[in-house]
Structure formats: C-alpha cells, structure tokens
Coordinates of C-alpha atoms in Angstrom, one line a residue:
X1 CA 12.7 -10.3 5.0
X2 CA 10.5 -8.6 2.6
X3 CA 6.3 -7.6 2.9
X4 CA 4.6 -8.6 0.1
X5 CA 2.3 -5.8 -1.2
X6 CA -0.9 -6.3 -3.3
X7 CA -2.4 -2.9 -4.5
X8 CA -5.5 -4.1 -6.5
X9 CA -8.2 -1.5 -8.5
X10 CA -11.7 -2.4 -9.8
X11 CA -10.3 -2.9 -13.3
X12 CA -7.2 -5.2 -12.5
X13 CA -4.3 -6.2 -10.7
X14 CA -1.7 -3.0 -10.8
X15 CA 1.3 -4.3 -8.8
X16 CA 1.6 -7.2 -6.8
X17 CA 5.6 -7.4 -5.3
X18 CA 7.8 -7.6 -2.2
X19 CA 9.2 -4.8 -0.8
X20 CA 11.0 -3.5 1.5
X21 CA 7.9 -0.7 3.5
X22 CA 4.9 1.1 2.4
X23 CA 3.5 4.2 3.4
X24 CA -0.4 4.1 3.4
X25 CA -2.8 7.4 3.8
X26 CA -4.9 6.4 6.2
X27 CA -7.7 8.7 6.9
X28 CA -6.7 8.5 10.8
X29 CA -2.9 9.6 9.5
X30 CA -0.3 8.0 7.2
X31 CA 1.3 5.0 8.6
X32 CA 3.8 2.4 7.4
X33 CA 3.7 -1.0 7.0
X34 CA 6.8 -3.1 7.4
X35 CA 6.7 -7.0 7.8
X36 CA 5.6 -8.7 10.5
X37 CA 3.1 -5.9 11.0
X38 CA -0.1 -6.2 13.1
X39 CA -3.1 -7.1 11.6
X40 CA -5.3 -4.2 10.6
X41 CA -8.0 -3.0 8.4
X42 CA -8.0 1.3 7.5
X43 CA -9.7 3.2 5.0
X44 CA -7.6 5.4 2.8
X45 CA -8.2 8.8 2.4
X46 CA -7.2 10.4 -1.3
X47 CA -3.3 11.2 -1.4
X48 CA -0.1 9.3 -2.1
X49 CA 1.2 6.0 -1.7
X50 CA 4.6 5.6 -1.1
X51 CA 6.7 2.2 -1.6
X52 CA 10.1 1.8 -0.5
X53 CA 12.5 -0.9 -1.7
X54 CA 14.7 -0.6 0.3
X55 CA 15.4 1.7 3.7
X56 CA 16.0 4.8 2.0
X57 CA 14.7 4.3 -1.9
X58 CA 11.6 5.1 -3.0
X59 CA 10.6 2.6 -5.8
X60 CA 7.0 4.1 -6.4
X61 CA 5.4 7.0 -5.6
X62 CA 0.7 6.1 -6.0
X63 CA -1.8 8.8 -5.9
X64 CA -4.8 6.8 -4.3
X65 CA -8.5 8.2 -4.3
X66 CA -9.5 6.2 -1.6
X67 CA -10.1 2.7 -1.0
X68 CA -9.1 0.3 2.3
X69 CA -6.4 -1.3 3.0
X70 CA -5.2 -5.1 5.3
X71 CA -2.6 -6.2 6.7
X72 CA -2.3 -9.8 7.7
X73 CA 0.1 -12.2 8.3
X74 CA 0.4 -12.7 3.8
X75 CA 1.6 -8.9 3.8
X76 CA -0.5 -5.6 2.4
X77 CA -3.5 -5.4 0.5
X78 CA -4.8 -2.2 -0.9
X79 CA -8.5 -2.0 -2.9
X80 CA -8.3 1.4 -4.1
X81 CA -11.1 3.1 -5.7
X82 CA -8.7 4.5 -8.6
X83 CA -4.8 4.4 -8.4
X84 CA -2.5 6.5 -10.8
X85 CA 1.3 6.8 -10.8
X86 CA 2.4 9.6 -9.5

C-alpha cells in the first residue's frame, strides 16, 4: 500500500505521487505520515520535507517555508507558502 502525497505551492502543482512515508515539520515537532494515517490538519514551520520511497530511501529531500498540511483518508496534502528542492 502506498500514501498518495500532494505538495501544492501558490504558483502550481510541484509533485503529486505515491510513496512510501513523509516526514512533515510541524511546528508542534516533525511527524510522519504513513497510509492509513489519522486525519489531521498542522501548520508547518520552515525546514525540510522528507519523502521516502521506500523504508529506508529517501526519494526527496523539500525545504518548506511554511504552509499547512491534511491528512485524510485520499493521502497528504501540503500548501506550502514556497517549496525548494533541497
């Protein structure tokens, strides 16, 4: 089973794909999203974005300046303010 992750900016679409975990800054901590997560809604602090394809490979590594980001039962969303490749 794979989460499907949607990280969206003011200026477009910048990936939209299923992996395998990703590691959000929250501004309450970093936490990771796997599927069948629990619903929830946190705003992201500035700092790095971490998707994982797999258990142990990184496929992407996002410096975020903020933004929020939901969980539901369709996977991840994250509306960042600016997102950059790290």
């Amino acid at each position: 089973m794979a989460l499907h992750f949607e990280l969206v900016t003011p200026e477009k679409l910048v990936r939209s794909e299923d992996v395998h975990m990703v590691v959000v800054p929250g501004t309450e901590g970093d936490f990771g999203v796997l599927e069948g997560h629990s619903p929830v809604m946190a705003v992201i602090r500035p700092g790095e974005l971490t998707v994982y394809s797999s258990a142990t490979t990184v496929s992407a590594r996002i410096q975020l300046d903020g933004g929020f980001a939901e969980v539901n039962e369709k996977g991840l969303t994250v509306l960042a303010e600016r997102a950059s490749e790290a």
